[in-house]
XYZ file of C-alpha atoms in Angstrom:
541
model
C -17.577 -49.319 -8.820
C -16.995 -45.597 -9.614
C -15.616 -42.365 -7.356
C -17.901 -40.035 -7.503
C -16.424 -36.532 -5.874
C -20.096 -34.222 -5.724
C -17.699 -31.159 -4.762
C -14.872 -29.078 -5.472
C -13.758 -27.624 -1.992
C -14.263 -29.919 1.452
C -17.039 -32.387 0.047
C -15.794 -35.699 0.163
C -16.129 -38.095 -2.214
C -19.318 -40.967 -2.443
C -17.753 -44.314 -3.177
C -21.136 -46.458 -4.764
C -22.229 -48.664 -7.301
C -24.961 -49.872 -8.660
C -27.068 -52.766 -6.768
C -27.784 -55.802 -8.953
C -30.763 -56.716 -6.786
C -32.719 -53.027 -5.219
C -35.133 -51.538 -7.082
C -36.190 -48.049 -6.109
C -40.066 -47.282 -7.216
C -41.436 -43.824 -6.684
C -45.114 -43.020 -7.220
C -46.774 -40.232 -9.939
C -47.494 -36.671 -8.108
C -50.816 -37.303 -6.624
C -50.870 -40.888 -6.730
C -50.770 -43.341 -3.473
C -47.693 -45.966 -4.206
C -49.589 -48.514 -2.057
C -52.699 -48.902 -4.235
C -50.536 -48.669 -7.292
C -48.954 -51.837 -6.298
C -51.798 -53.559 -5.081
C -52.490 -54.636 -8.895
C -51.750 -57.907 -10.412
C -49.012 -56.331 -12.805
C -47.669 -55.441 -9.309
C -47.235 -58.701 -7.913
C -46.018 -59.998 -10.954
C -42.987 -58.074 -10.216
C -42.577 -57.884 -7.300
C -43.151 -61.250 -6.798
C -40.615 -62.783 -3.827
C -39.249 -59.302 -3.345
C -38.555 -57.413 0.405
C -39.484 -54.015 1.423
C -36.136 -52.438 2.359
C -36.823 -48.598 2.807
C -39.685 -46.373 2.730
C -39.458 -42.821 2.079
C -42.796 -41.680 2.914
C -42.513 -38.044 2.259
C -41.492 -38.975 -0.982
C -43.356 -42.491 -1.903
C -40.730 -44.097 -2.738
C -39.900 -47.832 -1.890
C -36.949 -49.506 -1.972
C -37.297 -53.152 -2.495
C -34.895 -56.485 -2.814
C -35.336 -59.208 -5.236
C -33.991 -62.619 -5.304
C -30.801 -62.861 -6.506
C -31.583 -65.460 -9.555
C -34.483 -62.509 -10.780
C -34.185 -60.519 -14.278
C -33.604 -57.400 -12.639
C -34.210 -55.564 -15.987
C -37.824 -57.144 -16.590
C -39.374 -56.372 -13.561
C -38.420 -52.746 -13.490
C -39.668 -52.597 -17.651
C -42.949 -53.982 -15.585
C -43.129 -51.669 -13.175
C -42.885 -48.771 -15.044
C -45.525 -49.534 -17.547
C -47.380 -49.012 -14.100
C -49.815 -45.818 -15.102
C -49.393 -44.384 -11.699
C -45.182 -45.495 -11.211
C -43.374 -42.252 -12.037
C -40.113 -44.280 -11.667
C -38.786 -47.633 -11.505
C -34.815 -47.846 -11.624
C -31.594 -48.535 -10.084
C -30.684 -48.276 -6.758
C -26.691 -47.428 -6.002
C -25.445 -48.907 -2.945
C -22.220 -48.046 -0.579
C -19.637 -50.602 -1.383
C -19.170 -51.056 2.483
C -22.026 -51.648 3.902
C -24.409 -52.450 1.042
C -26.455 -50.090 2.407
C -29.235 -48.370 -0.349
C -28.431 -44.833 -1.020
C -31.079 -42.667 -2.834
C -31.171 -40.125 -5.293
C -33.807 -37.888 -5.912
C -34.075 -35.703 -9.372
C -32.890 -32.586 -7.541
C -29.869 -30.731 -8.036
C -27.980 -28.783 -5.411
C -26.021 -26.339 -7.111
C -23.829 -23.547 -5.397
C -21.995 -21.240 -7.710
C -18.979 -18.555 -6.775
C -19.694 -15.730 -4.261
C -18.620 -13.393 -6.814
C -21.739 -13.574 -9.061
C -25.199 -11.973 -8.698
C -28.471 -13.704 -8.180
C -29.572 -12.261 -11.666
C -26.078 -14.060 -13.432
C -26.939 -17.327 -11.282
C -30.399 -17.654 -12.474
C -29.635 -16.448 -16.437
C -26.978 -19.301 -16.134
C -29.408 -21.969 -14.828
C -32.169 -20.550 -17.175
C -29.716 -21.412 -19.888
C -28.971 -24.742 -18.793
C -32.208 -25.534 -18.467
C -32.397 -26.165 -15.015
C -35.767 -25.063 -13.067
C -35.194 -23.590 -9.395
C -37.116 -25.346 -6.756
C -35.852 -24.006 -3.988
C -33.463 -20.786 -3.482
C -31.366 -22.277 -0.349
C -31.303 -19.188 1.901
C -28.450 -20.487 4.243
C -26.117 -19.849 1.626
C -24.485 -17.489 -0.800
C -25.609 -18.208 -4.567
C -27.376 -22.022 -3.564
C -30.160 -23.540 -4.856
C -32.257 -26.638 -5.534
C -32.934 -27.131 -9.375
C -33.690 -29.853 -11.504
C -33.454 -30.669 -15.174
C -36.748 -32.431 -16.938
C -34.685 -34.381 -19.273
C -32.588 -36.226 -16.456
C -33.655 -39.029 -14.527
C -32.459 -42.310 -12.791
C -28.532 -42.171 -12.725
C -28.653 -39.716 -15.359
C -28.450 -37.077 -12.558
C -25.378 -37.996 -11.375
C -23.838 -37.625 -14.645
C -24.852 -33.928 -14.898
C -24.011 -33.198 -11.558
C -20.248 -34.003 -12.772
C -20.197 -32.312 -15.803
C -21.392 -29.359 -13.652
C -18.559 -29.533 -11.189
C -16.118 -29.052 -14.254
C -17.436 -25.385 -14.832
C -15.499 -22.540 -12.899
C -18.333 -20.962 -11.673
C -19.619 -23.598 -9.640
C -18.579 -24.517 -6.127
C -20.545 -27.430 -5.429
C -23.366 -29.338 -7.353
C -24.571 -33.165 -6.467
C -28.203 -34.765 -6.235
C -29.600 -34.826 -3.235
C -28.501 -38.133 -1.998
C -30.918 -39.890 0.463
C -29.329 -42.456 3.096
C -30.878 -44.317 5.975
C -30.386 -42.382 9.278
C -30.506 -43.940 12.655
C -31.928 -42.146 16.111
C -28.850 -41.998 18.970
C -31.645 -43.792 21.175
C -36.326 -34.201 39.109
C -38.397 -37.581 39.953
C -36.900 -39.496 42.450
C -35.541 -42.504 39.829
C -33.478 -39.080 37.401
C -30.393 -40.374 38.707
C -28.456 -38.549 35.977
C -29.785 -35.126 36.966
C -29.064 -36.008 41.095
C -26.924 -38.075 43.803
C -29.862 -39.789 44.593
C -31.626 -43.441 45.808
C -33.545 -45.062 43.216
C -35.780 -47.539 43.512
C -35.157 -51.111 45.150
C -32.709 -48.589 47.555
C -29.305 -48.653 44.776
C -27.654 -45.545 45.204
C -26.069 -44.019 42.709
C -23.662 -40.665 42.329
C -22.775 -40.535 39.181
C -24.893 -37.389 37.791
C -24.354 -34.394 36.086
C -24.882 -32.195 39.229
C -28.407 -30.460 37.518
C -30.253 -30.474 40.598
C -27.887 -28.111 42.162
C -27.488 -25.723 39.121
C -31.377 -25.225 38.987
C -30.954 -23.050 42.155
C -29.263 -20.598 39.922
C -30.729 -21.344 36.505
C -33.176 -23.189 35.007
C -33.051 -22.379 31.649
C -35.371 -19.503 31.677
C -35.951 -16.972 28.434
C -33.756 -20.085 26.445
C -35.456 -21.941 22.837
C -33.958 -25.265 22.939
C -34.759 -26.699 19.285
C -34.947 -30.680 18.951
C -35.066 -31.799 15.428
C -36.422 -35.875 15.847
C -38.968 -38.031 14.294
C -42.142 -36.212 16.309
C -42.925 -34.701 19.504
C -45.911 -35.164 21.461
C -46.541 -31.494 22.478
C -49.759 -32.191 24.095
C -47.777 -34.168 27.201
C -48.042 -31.925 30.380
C -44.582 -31.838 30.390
C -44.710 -29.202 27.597
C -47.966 -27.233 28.381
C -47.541 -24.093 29.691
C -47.796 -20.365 28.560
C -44.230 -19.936 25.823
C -42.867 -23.641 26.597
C -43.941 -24.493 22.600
C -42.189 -22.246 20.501
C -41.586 -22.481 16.433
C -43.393 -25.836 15.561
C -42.555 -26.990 12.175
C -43.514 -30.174 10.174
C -40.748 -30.470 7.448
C -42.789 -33.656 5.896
C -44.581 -32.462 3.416
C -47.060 -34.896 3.673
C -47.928 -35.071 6.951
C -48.063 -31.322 7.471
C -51.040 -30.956 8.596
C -50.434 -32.856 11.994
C -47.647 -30.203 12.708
C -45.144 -31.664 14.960
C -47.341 -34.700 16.575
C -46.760 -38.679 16.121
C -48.692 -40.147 13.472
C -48.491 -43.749 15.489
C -46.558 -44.945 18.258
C -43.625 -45.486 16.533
C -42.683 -42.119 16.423
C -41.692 -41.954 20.081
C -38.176 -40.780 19.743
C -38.470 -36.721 19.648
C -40.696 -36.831 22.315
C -38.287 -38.456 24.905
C -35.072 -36.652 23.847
C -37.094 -33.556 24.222
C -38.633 -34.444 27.851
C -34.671 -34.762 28.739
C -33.604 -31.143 27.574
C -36.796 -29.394 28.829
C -39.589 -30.980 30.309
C -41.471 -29.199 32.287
C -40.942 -31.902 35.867
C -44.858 -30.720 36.873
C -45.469 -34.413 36.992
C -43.218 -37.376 36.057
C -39.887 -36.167 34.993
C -37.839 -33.142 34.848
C -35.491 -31.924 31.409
C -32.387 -30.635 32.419
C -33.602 -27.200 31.605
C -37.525 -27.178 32.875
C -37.890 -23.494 32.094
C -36.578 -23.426 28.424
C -38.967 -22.774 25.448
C -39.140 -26.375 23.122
C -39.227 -25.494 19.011
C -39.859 -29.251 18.286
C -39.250 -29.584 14.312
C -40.485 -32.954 13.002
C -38.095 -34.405 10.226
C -38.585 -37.742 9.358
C -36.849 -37.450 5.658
C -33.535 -39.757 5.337
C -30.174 -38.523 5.742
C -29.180 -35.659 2.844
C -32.686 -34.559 2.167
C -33.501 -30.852 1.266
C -35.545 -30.763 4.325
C -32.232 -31.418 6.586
C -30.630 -28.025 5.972
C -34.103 -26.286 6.015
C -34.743 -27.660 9.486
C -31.624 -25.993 10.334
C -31.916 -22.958 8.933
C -35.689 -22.524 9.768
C -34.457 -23.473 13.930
C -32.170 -20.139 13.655
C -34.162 -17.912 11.980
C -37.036 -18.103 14.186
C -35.476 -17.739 17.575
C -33.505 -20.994 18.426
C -30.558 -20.249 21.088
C -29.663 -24.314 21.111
C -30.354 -27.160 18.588
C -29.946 -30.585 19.770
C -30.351 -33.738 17.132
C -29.948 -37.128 18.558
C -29.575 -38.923 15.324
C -26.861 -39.361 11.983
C -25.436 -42.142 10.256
C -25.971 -46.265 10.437
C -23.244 -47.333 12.968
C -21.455 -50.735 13.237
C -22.601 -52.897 15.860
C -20.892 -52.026 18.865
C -20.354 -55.301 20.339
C -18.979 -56.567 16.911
C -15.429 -55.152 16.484
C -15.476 -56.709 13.085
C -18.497 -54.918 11.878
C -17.184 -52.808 8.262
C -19.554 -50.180 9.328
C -17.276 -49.334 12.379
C -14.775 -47.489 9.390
C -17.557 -45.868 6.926
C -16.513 -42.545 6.692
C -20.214 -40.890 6.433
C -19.662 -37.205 4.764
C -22.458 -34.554 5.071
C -24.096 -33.117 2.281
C -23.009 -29.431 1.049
C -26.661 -27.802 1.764
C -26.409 -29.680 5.291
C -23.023 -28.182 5.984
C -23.783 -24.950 4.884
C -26.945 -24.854 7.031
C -25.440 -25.707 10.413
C -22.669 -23.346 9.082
C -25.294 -20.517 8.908
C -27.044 -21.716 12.199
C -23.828 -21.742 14.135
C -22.515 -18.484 12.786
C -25.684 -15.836 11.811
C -28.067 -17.621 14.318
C -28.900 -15.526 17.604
C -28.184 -12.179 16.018
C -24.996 -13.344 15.075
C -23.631 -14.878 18.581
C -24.329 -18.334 17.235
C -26.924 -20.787 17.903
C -24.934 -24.159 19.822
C -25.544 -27.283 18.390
C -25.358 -30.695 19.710
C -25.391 -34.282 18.147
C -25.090 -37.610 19.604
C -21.752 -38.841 19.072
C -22.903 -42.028 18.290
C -23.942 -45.440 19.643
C -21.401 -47.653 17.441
C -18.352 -48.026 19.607
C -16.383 -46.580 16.573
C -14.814 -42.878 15.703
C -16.773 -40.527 15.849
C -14.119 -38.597 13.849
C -16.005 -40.637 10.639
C -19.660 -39.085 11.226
C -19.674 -36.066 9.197
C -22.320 -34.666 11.228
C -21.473 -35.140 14.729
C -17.497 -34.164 14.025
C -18.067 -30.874 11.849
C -16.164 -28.038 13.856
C -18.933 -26.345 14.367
C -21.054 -29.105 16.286
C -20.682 -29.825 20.192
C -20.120 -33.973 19.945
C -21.122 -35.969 22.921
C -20.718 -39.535 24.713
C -22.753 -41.134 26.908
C -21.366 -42.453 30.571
C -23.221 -44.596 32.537
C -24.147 -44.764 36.298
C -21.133 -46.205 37.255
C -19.222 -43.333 36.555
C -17.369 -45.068 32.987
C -18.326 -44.654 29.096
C -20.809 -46.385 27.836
C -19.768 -49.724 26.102
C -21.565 -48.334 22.754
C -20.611 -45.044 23.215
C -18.656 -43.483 20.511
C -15.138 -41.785 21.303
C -12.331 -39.704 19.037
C -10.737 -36.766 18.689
C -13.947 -34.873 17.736
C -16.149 -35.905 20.984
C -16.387 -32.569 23.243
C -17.877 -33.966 26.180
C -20.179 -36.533 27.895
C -23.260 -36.580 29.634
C -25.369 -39.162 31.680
C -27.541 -42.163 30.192
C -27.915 -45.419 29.960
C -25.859 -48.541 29.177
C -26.127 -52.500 28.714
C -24.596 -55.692 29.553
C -23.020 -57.200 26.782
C -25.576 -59.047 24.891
C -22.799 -62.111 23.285
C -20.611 -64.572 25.027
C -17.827 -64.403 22.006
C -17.695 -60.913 22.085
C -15.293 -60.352 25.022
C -15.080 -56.805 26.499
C -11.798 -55.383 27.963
C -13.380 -54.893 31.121
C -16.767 -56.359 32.826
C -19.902 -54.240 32.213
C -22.298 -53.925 35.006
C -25.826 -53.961 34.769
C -26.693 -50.070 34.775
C -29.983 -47.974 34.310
C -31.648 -45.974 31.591
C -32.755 -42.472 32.067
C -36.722 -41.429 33.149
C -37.990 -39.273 30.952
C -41.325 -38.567 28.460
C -43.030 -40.655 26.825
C -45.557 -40.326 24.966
C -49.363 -39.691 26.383
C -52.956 -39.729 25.086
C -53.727 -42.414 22.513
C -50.389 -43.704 21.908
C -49.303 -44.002 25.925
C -47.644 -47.500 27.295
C -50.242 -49.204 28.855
C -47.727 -50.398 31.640
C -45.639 -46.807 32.188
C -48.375 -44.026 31.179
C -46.921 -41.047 29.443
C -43.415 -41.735 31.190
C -40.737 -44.230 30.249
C -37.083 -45.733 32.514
C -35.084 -46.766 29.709
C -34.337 -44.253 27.414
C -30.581 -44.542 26.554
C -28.043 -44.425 24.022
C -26.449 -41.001 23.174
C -30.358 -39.918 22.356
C -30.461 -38.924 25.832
C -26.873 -37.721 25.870
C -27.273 -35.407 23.426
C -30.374 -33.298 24.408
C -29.130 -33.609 28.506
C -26.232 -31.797 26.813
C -28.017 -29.181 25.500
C -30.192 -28.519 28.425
C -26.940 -27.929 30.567
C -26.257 -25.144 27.798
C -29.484 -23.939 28.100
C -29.033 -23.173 31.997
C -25.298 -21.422 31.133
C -27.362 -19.020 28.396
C -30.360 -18.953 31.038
C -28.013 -16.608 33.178
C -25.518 -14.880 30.610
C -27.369 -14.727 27.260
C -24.388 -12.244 26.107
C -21.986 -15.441 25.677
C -21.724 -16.721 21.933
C -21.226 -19.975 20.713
C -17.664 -20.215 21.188
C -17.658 -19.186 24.598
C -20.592 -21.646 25.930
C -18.618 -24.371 23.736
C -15.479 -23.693 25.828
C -17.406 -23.248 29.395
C -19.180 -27.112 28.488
C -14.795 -28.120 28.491
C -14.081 -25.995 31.365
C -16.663 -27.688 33.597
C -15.996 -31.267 33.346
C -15.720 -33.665 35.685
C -12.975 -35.924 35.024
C -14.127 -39.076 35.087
C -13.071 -42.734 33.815
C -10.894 -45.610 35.251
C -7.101 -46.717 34.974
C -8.216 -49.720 33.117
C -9.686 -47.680 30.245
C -6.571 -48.209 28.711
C -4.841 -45.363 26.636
C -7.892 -44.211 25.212
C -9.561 -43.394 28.574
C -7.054 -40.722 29.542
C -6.787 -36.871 29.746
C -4.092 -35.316 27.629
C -2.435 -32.234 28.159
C -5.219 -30.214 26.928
C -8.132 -32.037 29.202
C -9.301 -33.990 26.611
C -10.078 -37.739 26.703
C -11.034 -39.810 23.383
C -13.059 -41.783 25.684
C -14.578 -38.651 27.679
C -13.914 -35.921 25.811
C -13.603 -33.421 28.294
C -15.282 -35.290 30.837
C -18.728 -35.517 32.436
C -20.666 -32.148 31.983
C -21.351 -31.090 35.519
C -24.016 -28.439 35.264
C -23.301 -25.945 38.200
C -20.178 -25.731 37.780
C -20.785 -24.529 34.253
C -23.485 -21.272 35.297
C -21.192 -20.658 37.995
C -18.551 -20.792 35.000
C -21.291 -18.589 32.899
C -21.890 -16.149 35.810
C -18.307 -15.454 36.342
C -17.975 -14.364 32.388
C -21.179 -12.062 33.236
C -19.114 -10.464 36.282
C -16.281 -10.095 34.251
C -17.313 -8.677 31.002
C -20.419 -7.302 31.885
C-alpha cells in the first residue's frame, strides 16, 4: 500500500492499493461492452467472476474474480478482446475495499500567475492534449497523455506535482456514490392529522411561511440521478428551467429516467418545489426546478461541470442529496463510519466558483445531505466544505434521526423520515419509535407504482432533508433576493427551533454559539426565517 498525495495545497491524500481480485474492463470508442463480452473468449475469462460496478457513461465494468484465479491471464485474455480498449488493475481503499476508478484524464491546475498561452505551450510540450478547459477555475484543465494508461497515470500525475508551476494535478478518480435517500399526510411541512388520526407537530412551520413567500422568481437546482419533468407537479409556464443531461450517453433523453430505477431526483425535487396542484406540495411550490441529471460516480469531470453549468445559467440554490458510501448506521463497528472521503480539486473548485461568482456574485447556496451513516459528517468532504450548508434529518417525534449524521460541520436539520432499529444486538441508547416518511413525487407515466400512482409516503433519509432545506432558502430569497450567501446561511442558524431531548447525551446539546452536533442549529422553521429575511429587507433596503 502506497500514499498517494494528488495535491500540493488542501487536497488530501488517497490511501489505495492495488486489488488482487477486480478487474476494471472499459470498451473501444464506439463499441457496446455488453456484446463484446458476450463471446466465448469472454466467458473464458470471466468465468465465475461478479459484476461489481458499472460506469455506464463510460462502459466500463468492474468485476470480481475468485480468489484462487490467475488474475494476470484473464486480463492478457481480455484485452486481446478486438473491441476491449482496456483490461487492468483496479486500486481499492484500504478501508473499505471499496473499487476506486481511474480514468486516463488528467486534472491539472497550474499557478495564477501564468497566462493561458504559457499553460497550453507547457502542456503542448509535455505532450499532454486538452480535453476540457475547466472554466470554474484559474489556469485548470482536463488533459491526457496517449502514452499513459492503467496505473501509469498515477505515476505522471506525481511527477507533475513536483514542478513549481503546478498547483494541483491527479486523474480523475471515480468512486461509488450513494443517494441521501401541502396534502393532508406532509406532516413535515404542517401541525397536522395524518392518516389513521396520529397527530403529529413536529414540522418545519412551511405552511405558515407560504402566506408570505412561496418561493416565487427563485431557480432551485437539484443535481440527482433523473427527474421526471413531465409529473404535474412540475408543469407550468417557467417551473423547468436549465435542463441538462451531463451523461454523455444518454443525452438525448435530457433530464428524464431511463427505467424506474432512476426515481431518486424526482422525489428530492417534488420536496424542494413541487408544484402541490395535485398530490404533494415542495417546500417552495413557486420556485423554478433546473433538474441536472448526473449519474457519473463520485470525482468525475461531469461533477464540477454540473456545478458550474447550475451557476452560470441562473441557479439561486443547488441542493444534492447524495456523497460518499457511509458505514452502516446501526453497526457502530462498521470501518466505513471513520473513512475520511476528500473531494476532488475540480469538485472543490466548482462549488468554490458556484458559491462565490454564482448569482452575479452574491453566491448561489448550496445544500448536501449530511449523511445517512450515523458517523461525522466532519469526514465527507463534500457535505463539510465551508462553503456547503450541511444538514440532518429529525424525525416526527421531534429527535434526530437514528441514521442521521451529526459533527461540527452539520448547519442545521430539517424534517424526514426515520426507522426502527432493524437488529436485536445492536442496542440503541434510547428506544426508537416507529415514525413516518415524507409524501412527496414519484414518478408518473410509464414508470408510476402501480399501488401509489405518481406519489410516494416513504421517502426518507437526509434525501429529503436536504432539498426541504433548500426550499426553506428558496422562500427567504423569494422575498429579499438582495441577501448573499452568507447572509441566507446565517438566517437558516438564526431561525432554528431548538429541538432534541436530555437523554441525547452530550452530543444532543446547544453550545454557547447555538450549535448542536446532533442538531446543528436546530430544526429549520421556515417563517421564522422570511420573517428573519424581511426584517434584513427593512433594514438595509
Amino acid at each position: 500500500m502506497e500514499e498517494v498525495n494528488f495535491g500540493k495545497k488542501r487536497t488530501p491524500s488517497y490511501f489505495l492499493q492495488k486489488s488482487e481480485d477486480l478487474i476494471a474492463v472499459r470498451s473501444q470508442a464506439g463499441k457496446d461492452l455488453a456484446s463484446t463480452l458476450s463471446c466465448e473468449l469472454a466467458n473464458e475469462a470471466l468465468i465465475d467472476s461478479q459484476l461489481v460496478m458499472h460506469v455506464a457513461d463510460a462502459d466500463v465494468q468492474v468485476f470480481k474474480i475468485p480468489p484462487t484465479s490467475n488474475l494476470r491471464k484473464r486480463k492478457t485474455l481480455l484485452r486481446s478482446l478486438p473491441g476491449v480498449r482496456f483490461a487492468g488493475s483496479v486500486l481499492v481503499d484500504p478501508l473499505t475495499q471499496e473499487a476506486v476508478l481511474y480514468t486516463e484524464n488528467l486534472f491539472l491546475k497550474f499557478i495564477d500567475q501564468l497566462t493561458s498561452t504559457q499553460c497550453k505551450a507547457i502542456l503542448k510540450e509535455l505532450g499532454l492534449t486538452i480535453k476540457q478547459q475547466a472554466p470554474y477555475a484559474t489556469n485548470a484543465f482536463f488533459v491526457n497523455h496517449k502514452d499513459y494508461r492503467g496505473t501509469d497515470v498515477c505515476s505522471l500525475s506525481l511527477r507533475l506535482l513536483e514542478r513549481e508551476d503546478v498547483d494541483y494535478c491527479h486523474p480523475e478518480m471515480l468512486r461509488q456514490g450513494q443517494r441521501r435517500t401541502i396534502h393532508a399526510n406532509q406532516w413535515h411541512l404542517k401541525k397536522t392529522t395524518v392518516t389513521y388520526q396520529v397527530h403529529i407537530d413536529a414540522s418545519a412551520n412551511v405552511e405558515a411561511a407560504h402566506e408570505l413567500s412561496q418561493g416565487e422568481g427563485v431557480v432551485v437546482a437539484v443535481i440527482d440521478d433523473a427527474f421526471d419533468i413531465d409529473h404535474p407537479e412540475f408543469t407550468g409556464p417557467g417551473k423547468i428551467v436549465g435542463a441538462r443531461n451531463f451523461d454523455r450517453r444518454n443525452a438525448a433523453l435530457g433530464p428524464r429516467p431511463k427505467n424506474a430505477f432512476e426515481r431518486h431526483g424526482t422525489a428530492a425535487a417534488g420536496v424542494a418545489c413541487a408544484n402541490g396542484q395535485v398530490g404533494a406540495s415542495g417546500v417552495a411550490p413557486r420556485a423554478s426546478l433546473m433538474p441536472l441529471k448526473l449519474t457519473k460516480p463520485l470525482g468525475a469531470r461531469a461533477e464540477a461541470d454540473a456545478f458550474f453549468w447550475a451557476a452560470d445559467n441562473g441557479a439561486d440554490i443547488i441542493s444534492c442529496s447524495w456523497g460518499p458510501a457511509e458505514g452502516h448506521w446501526a453497526d457502530p463497528t462498521d470501518p466505513r463510519h471513520t473513512q475520511k472521503f476528500p473531494l476532488a480539486a475540480s469538485t472543490r473548485l466548482a462549488i468554490e466558483y458556484a458559491a462565490t461568482k454564482g448569482r452575479n456574485g452574491k453566491g448561489c447556496v448550496i445544500f448536501f445531505g449530511a449523511g445517512n451513516g450515523n458517523e461525522s459528517v466532519d469526514n465527507d468532504g463534500y457535505s463539510s466544505h465551508p462553503m456547503v450548508v450541511a444538514v440532518g434529518a429529525c424525525n416526527d417525534q421531534n429527535r434526530r434521526s437514528a441514521y442521521s449524521d451529526f459533527g461540527k460541520a452539520l448547519w442545521c436539520c430539517f424534517p424526514s423520515g426515520d426507522q426502527p432499529h432493524p437488529d436485536p444486538k445492536f442496542k440503541p441508547a434510547t428506544s426508537i419509535p416507529q415514525t413516518r416518511g415524507i409524501r412527496t413525487t414519484d414518478l408518473s407515466g410509464k414508470f408510476a407504482n402501480v399501488n401509489s400512482g405518481a406519489y410516494t409516503e416513504f421517502f426518507s433519509g437526509t434525501s429529503s432533508a436536504c432539498p426541504g432545506a433548500a426550499g426553506v432558502a428558496a422562500l427567504v430569497l423569494g422575498v429579499n433576493s438582495a441577501l448573499d450567501r452568507q447572509a441566507v446561511r446565517q438566517i437558516l442558524a438564526d431561525c432554528c427551533d431548538k429541538i432534541g431531548s436530555a437523554d441525547d447525551g452530550p452530543l444532543g446539546q446547544y453550545d454557547l454559539n447555538g450549535h448542536s452536533y446532533y442538531y446543528g442549529h436546530g430544526r429549520l422553521n421556515a417563517l421564522r426565517a422570511v420573517r428573519l429575511a424581511l426584517e434584513r429587507l427593512e433594514t438595509h433596503g
